[in-house]
Amino acid sequence: MNRLSSPRVKKFGLALALFLLGFPTFAQGESPAEKAKPIQKWVADSSDSLIEVYRWFHTHPELSFQEKETANRLAKILETAGYEVTQGIGGHGLVAILKNGDGPTVMFRTDLDALPVTEATELIYASQKQVTLEDGTPSGVMHACGHDIHMTNVVGVARFMASHKDLWHGTLMIVGQPAEEKGEGAKAMLDDKLFERFPKPDYALALHVDPFMSTGTVGYRGGYAMANVDSVDIVVKGKGGHGAYPHVTIDPIVQAAQLIVDLQTIVSREVAPSDPAVITVGAIHGGTKHNVIGNTCHLQLTVRSYGDEVRKQLLDAIRRKANATAESFRAEKPEITVKEGTPSLFNDRQLTQAVVETLNGVLGDEKVVPVDPSMGGEDFSRYGLAGVPIFMFRLGSVDAKRLARFEQLGQKPPSLHSPLYYPDAEDCLATGVTASTAALLSLFETKTDNR
Ligand SMILES: [Zn+2]
Ligand SMILES: [Zn+2]
């Protein structure tokens, strides 16, 4: 092996580069493992109280934009810990600030909302909550996306930082964000002047539980990590009539069927194979009866991409295909509506590298694993678009033995949003709080005058 490419030399090179960029690497003084000791001791001592907080959030789930009790509870805990809390930002959003002298401002974000899912785990603290949805159907409510873990993690982080002010200097800004599941909460908070009423942070961190990674591990991805999410509605126009006399009608169902097949060639034949992209027709509604040709047929698509160029390419191609299909059927132009969802999540590369260096030192290299980018959406991306370097990492949430049992059975563990998903909370939180706090402490050591 070439000496210059040996892992040790590479690591030194990276550490030097990060140091010169103003990012800390714990290269001097105490090792990361030494620095993490007070956190690990505190986490072990605080486990019972964190589990109590976790179970409260788990048993009191609230839907997007309805997170009133959740926000009140989180606000109260943070106030008690010594934070200055402001509520009601972009709905039930909250900001909790802890000032501790000169230094950078670092934001840590948690989401607050749960999902209309009826919990089917057999946990003694399973959610019993029932609601009536907007369309009148009854539903259970569940923290099936693990946002209860995210909130409890933030509570652990906030309490540690408040009780160990000698270890850092700067301003810690905890953000409790509503309506992540609708992809609208971050926008609502930013539109409510989040970064004008409160300091615009030098960095922002967040984590998300991962249902397939074992507790004790974290996952990261620099650059694009999650996708642009757009919803497209296409109303294909026809000319209705009797099913026995198709020649005097324009059949919107056949036109829609043709269009669905044509749409499949956009990703496979127009987008470069190296650029990830998805077009899924998730719903099709048309017609009323066997022998009636209707006037219209309605298609609903989800469209996923990373960069702006591919996003535009996909949307332009969908419009072109829809219009061309209509023309080929002698039909009127279809109605096409694009609803922009969450923009793609781009983890700042320098920030990612700096935090990953810290996490390697604290958790051990083998517990900090690179993960593939996903085509899911996450509105934490919007803080990045507002000009803040962001980094969201994944937190393993299922006990290694439980994962092994699924593997033996040849099954996948329940995914997020499943009524059967549950994290192994104690170990998951221990790693979450340790990793989050160590990352924050290292970021508070950075000099921000070079930004
Ligand atoms: Zn979710
Ligand atoms: Zn989520």
mmCIF file with all atom_site columns, N, CA and C and ligand atoms in Angstrom, residues 111 113-115 144-147 150 180-182 208 377-378 416-417, ligand 1:
data_model
loop_
_atom_site.group_PDB
_atom_site.id
_atom_site.type_symbol
_atom_site.label_atom_id
_atom_site.label_alt_id
_atom_site.label_comp_id
_atom_site.label_asym_id
_atom_site.label_entity_id
_atom_site.label_seq_id
_atom_site.pdbx_PDB_ins_code
_atom_site.Cartn_x
_atom_site.Cartn_y
_atom_site.Cartn_z
_atom_site.occupancy
_atom_site.B_iso_or_equiv
_atom_site.pdbx_formal_charge
_atom_site.auth_seq_id
_atom_site.auth_comp_id
_atom_site.auth_asym_id
_atom_site.auth_atom_id
_atom_site.pdbx_PDB_model_num
ATOM   1  N  N  . ASP A 1 111 ? -38.779 17.228 15.416 1.00 0.00 ? 111 ASP A N  1
ATOM   2  C  CA . ASP A 1 111 ? -40.154 17.366 14.956 1.00 0.00 ? 111 ASP A CA 1
ATOM   3  C  C  . ASP A 1 111 ? -41.083 16.940 16.092 1.00 0.00 ? 111 ASP A C  1
ATOM   4  N  N  . ASP A 1 113 ? -44.724 15.982 15.478 1.00 0.00 ? 113 ASP A N  1
ATOM   5  C  CA . ASP A 1 113 ? -46.013 15.388 15.102 1.00 0.00 ? 113 ASP A CA 1
ATOM   6  C  C  . ASP A 1 113 ? -45.997 13.865 14.972 1.00 0.00 ? 113 ASP A C  1
ATOM   7  N  N  . ALA A 1 114 ? -47.204 13.302 15.062 1.00 0.00 ? 114 ALA A N  1
ATOM   8  C  CA . ALA A 1 114 ? -47.417 11.862 14.919 1.00 0.00 ? 114 ALA A CA 1
ATOM   9  C  C  . ALA A 1 114 ? -48.312 11.617 13.701 1.00 0.00 ? 114 ALA A C  1
ATOM   10 N  N  . LEU A 1 115 ? -48.716 10.352 13.511 1.00 0.00 ? 115 LEU A N  1
ATOM   11 C  CA . LEU A 1 115 ? -49.408 9.956  12.281 1.00 0.00 ? 115 LEU A CA 1
ATOM   12 C  C  . LEU A 1 115 ? -50.772 9.324  12.558 1.00 0.00 ? 115 LEU A C  1
ATOM   13 N  N  . ALA A 1 144 ? -45.513 6.710  14.867 1.00 0.00 ? 144 ALA A N  1
ATOM   14 C  CA . ALA A 1 144 ? -44.980 5.610  14.059 1.00 0.00 ? 144 ALA A CA 1
ATOM   15 C  C  . ALA A 1 144 ? -43.728 6.024  13.288 1.00 0.00 ? 144 ALA A C  1
ATOM   16 N  N  . CYS A 1 145 ? -43.360 7.318  13.373 1.00 0.00 ? 145 CYS A N  1
ATOM   17 C  CA . CYS A 1 145 ? -42.148 7.770  12.685 1.00 0.00 ? 145 CYS A CA 1
ATOM   18 C  C  . CYS A 1 145 ? -41.050 8.084  13.697 1.00 0.00 ? 145 CYS A C  1
ATOM   19 N  N  . GLY A 1 146 ? -41.322 7.781  14.977 1.00 0.00 ? 146 GLY A N  1
ATOM   20 C  CA . GLY A 1 146 ? -40.273 7.942  15.991 1.00 0.00 ? 146 GLY A CA 1
ATOM   21 C  C  . GLY A 1 146 ? -40.000 9.372  16.418 1.00 0.00 ? 146 GLY A C  1
ATOM   22 N  N  . HIS A 1 147 ? -40.909 10.293 16.135 1.00 0.00 ? 147 HIS A N  1
ATOM   23 C  CA . HIS A 1 147 ? -40.645 11.684 16.541 1.00 0.00 ? 147 HIS A CA 1
ATOM   24 C  C  . HIS A 1 147 ? -40.662 11.825 18.064 1.00 0.00 ? 147 HIS A C  1
ATOM   25 N  N  . HIS A 1 150 ? -37.149 11.538 18.901 1.00 0.00 ? 150 HIS A N  1
ATOM   26 C  CA . HIS A 1 150 ? -36.441 12.787 18.566 1.00 0.00 ? 150 HIS A CA 1
ATOM   27 C  C  . HIS A 1 150 ? -36.642 13.834 19.675 1.00 0.00 ? 150 HIS A C  1
ATOM   28 N  N  . GLU A 1 180 ? -43.958 17.981 10.406 1.00 0.00 ? 180 GLU A N  1
ATOM   29 C  CA . GLU A 1 180 ? -42.943 17.439 9.481  1.00 0.00 ? 180 GLU A CA 1
ATOM   30 C  C  . GLU A 1 180 ? -43.615 16.466 8.516  1.00 0.00 ? 180 GLU A C  1
ATOM   31 N  N  . GLU A 1 181 ? -44.577 15.695 9.024  1.00 0.00 ? 181 GLU A N  1
ATOM   32 C  CA . GLU A 1 181 ? -45.202 14.665 8.179  1.00 0.00 ? 181 GLU A CA 1
ATOM   33 C  C  . GLU A 1 181 ? -45.948 15.258 6.994  1.00 0.00 ? 181 GLU A C  1
ATOM   34 N  N  . LYS A 1 182 ? -46.376 16.506 7.117  1.00 0.00 ? 182 LYS A N  1
ATOM   35 C  CA . LYS A 1 182 ? -47.016 17.153 5.968  1.00 0.00 ? 182 LYS A CA 1
ATOM   36 C  C  . LYS A 1 182 ? -45.987 17.893 5.123  1.00 0.00 ? 182 LYS A C  1
ATOM   37 N  N  . HIS A 1 208 ? -32.769 11.372 12.665 1.00 0.00 ? 208 HIS A N  1
ATOM   38 C  CA . HIS A 1 208 ? -34.003 10.619 12.451 1.00 0.00 ? 208 HIS A CA 1
ATOM   39 C  C  . HIS A 1 208 ? -33.747 9.161  12.771 1.00 0.00 ? 208 HIS A C  1
ATOM   40 N  N  . GLY A 1 377 ? -38.649 12.115 1.706  1.00 0.00 ? 377 GLY A N  1
ATOM   41 C  CA . GLY A 1 377 ? -38.562 13.577 1.860  1.00 0.00 ? 377 GLY A CA 1
ATOM   42 C  C  . GLY A 1 377 ? -38.463 13.963 3.324  1.00 0.00 ? 377 GLY A C  1
ATOM   43 N  N  . GLU A 1 378 ? -37.909 15.149 3.598  1.00 0.00 ? 378 GLU A N  1
ATOM   44 C  CA . GLU A 1 378 ? -37.716 15.601 4.986  1.00 0.00 ? 378 GLU A CA 1
ATOM   45 C  C  . GLU A 1 378 ? -37.538 17.114 4.951  1.00 0.00 ? 378 GLU A C  1
ATOM   46 N  N  . LEU A 1 416 ? -40.688 2.550  9.185  1.00 0.00 ? 416 LEU A N  1
ATOM   47 C  CA . LEU A 1 416 ? -41.326 3.719  9.779  1.00 0.00 ? 416 LEU A CA 1
ATOM   48 C  C  . LEU A 1 416 ? -42.731 3.834  9.179  1.00 0.00 ? 416 LEU A C  1
ATOM   49 N  N  . HIS A 1 417 ? -43.649 4.379  9.949  1.00 0.00 ? 417 HIS A N  1
ATOM   50 C  CA . HIS A 1 417 ? -45.067 4.552  9.574  1.00 0.00 ? 417 HIS A CA 1
ATOM   51 C  C  . HIS A 1 417 ? -45.844 3.240  9.684  1.00 0.00 ? 417 HIS A C  1
HETATM 52 ZN ZN . ZN  B 2 .   ? -42.607 10.069 8.836  1.00 0.00 ? 1   ZN  B ZN 1
#
